[in-house]
């Protein structure tokens, strides 16, 4: 019985090699005129741009309080983007906990710090064009407007904790029982 299996394996191996030879012969006969008639041009791949963080632009420290976040929003500026001014370091050496804003996690907070945004009042002062720039830069696809970062930052900058908690929950802060609470404007 084993000699039949060995003979079958040998015939299959021979058939495989004959198939390879026939395939190679057909490929060279069919592809040969095409290779002579039309040279194939493949352009060199474009070099990939280096991913470096954008430089932080130092702005003078504002002497007035930022405009309240409850002012009516301007008409949407489609296509216009303006980079918001950042600061080199947190005022007083201590940054606000930007993770309190619903939608900002540790990674986004780190990126915002790299861009020079450390405080709630900075985010609350963004214009529509600046929101568009940050949204495009972070590839958020409208997330900043959807999650109302400007309004949240305005409430936190003004110290309106009760209103913020009512609308957006505790913003990641835990109560005495160790629970976080959702507001009326956040997902439960």
PDB file of C-alpha atoms in Angstrom, residues 66-70 96-104 112 117-126 131 144 147-161 163-164 167-168 171:
ATOM      1  CA  UNK A  66     -11.723  86.485  28.404  1.00  0.00           C
ATOM      2  CA  UNK A  67     -15.077  87.114  26.790  1.00  0.00           C
ATOM      3  CA  UNK A  68     -17.855  84.989  28.271  1.00  0.00           C
ATOM      4  CA  UNK A  69     -18.571  81.791  26.391  1.00  0.00           C
ATOM      5  CA  UNK A  70     -22.283  82.599  26.245  1.00  0.00           C
ATOM      6  CA  UNK A  96      -5.609  73.386  34.372  1.00  0.00           C
ATOM      7  CA  UNK A  97      -6.912  69.815  34.225  1.00  0.00           C
ATOM      8  CA  UNK A  98      -8.089  69.933  30.595  1.00  0.00           C
ATOM      9  CA  UNK A  99      -9.357  66.364  30.945  1.00  0.00           C
ATOM     10  CA  UNK A 100     -12.347  67.771  32.809  1.00  0.00           C
ATOM     11  CA  UNK A 101     -13.665  68.850  29.408  1.00  0.00           C
ATOM     12  CA  UNK A 102     -15.769  66.032  27.996  1.00  0.00           C
ATOM     13  CA  UNK A 103     -13.878  64.712  24.973  1.00  0.00           C
ATOM     14  CA  UNK A 104     -10.348  65.486  26.160  1.00  0.00           C
ATOM     15  CA  UNK A 112      -2.966  70.542  23.504  1.00  0.00           C
ATOM     16  CA  UNK A 117      -2.868  75.381  25.506  1.00  0.00           C
ATOM     17  CA  UNK A 118      -2.771  74.847  29.247  1.00  0.00           C
ATOM     18  CA  UNK A 119      -5.797  76.725  30.619  1.00  0.00           C
ATOM     19  CA  UNK A 120      -9.573  76.719  30.246  1.00  0.00           C
ATOM     20  CA  UNK A 121      -9.683  80.433  29.397  1.00  0.00           C
ATOM     21  CA  UNK A 122      -7.403  79.829  26.386  1.00  0.00           C
ATOM     22  CA  UNK A 123      -9.798  77.268  24.922  1.00  0.00           C
ATOM     23  CA  UNK A 124     -12.837  79.402  25.816  1.00  0.00           C
ATOM     24  CA  UNK A 125     -11.363  82.292  23.799  1.00  0.00           C
ATOM     25  CA  UNK A 126     -11.016  80.324  20.525  1.00  0.00           C
ATOM     26  CA  UNK A 131     -11.625  75.935  16.261  1.00  0.00           C
ATOM     27  CA  UNK A 144     -14.745  70.177  19.159  1.00  0.00           C
ATOM     28  CA  UNK A 147     -18.727  68.123  22.308  1.00  0.00           C
ATOM     29  CA  UNK A 148     -18.946  71.876  23.023  1.00  0.00           C
ATOM     30  CA  UNK A 149     -15.362  72.330  24.221  1.00  0.00           C
ATOM     31  CA  UNK A 150     -15.639  76.141  24.066  1.00  0.00           C
ATOM     32  CA  UNK A 151     -18.735  76.251  26.265  1.00  0.00           C
ATOM     33  CA  UNK A 152     -17.322  73.709  28.722  1.00  0.00           C
ATOM     34  CA  UNK A 153     -14.015  75.576  28.965  1.00  0.00           C
ATOM     35  CA  UNK A 154     -15.883  78.873  29.471  1.00  0.00           C
ATOM     36  CA  UNK A 155     -17.894  77.490  32.374  1.00  0.00           C
ATOM     37  CA  UNK A 156     -14.792  76.023  34.009  1.00  0.00           C
ATOM     38  CA  UNK A 157     -12.774  79.215  33.461  1.00  0.00           C
ATOM     39  CA  UNK A 158     -15.519  81.288  35.088  1.00  0.00           C
ATOM     40  CA  UNK A 159     -15.731  78.885  38.022  1.00  0.00           C
ATOM     41  CA  UNK A 160     -19.362  77.897  37.354  1.00  0.00           C
ATOM     42  CA  UNK A 161     -18.954  74.375  38.726  1.00  0.00           C
ATOM     43  CA  UNK A 163     -23.786  74.704  35.975  1.00  0.00           C
ATOM     44  CA  UNK A 164     -20.916  72.665  34.473  1.00  0.00           C
ATOM     45  CA  UNK A 167     -24.749  70.069  31.929  1.00  0.00           C
ATOM     46  CA  UNK A 168     -21.597  67.978  31.553  1.00  0.00           C
ATOM     47  CA  UNK A 171     -15.788  66.110  34.127  1.00  0.00           C
TER      48      UNK A 171
END
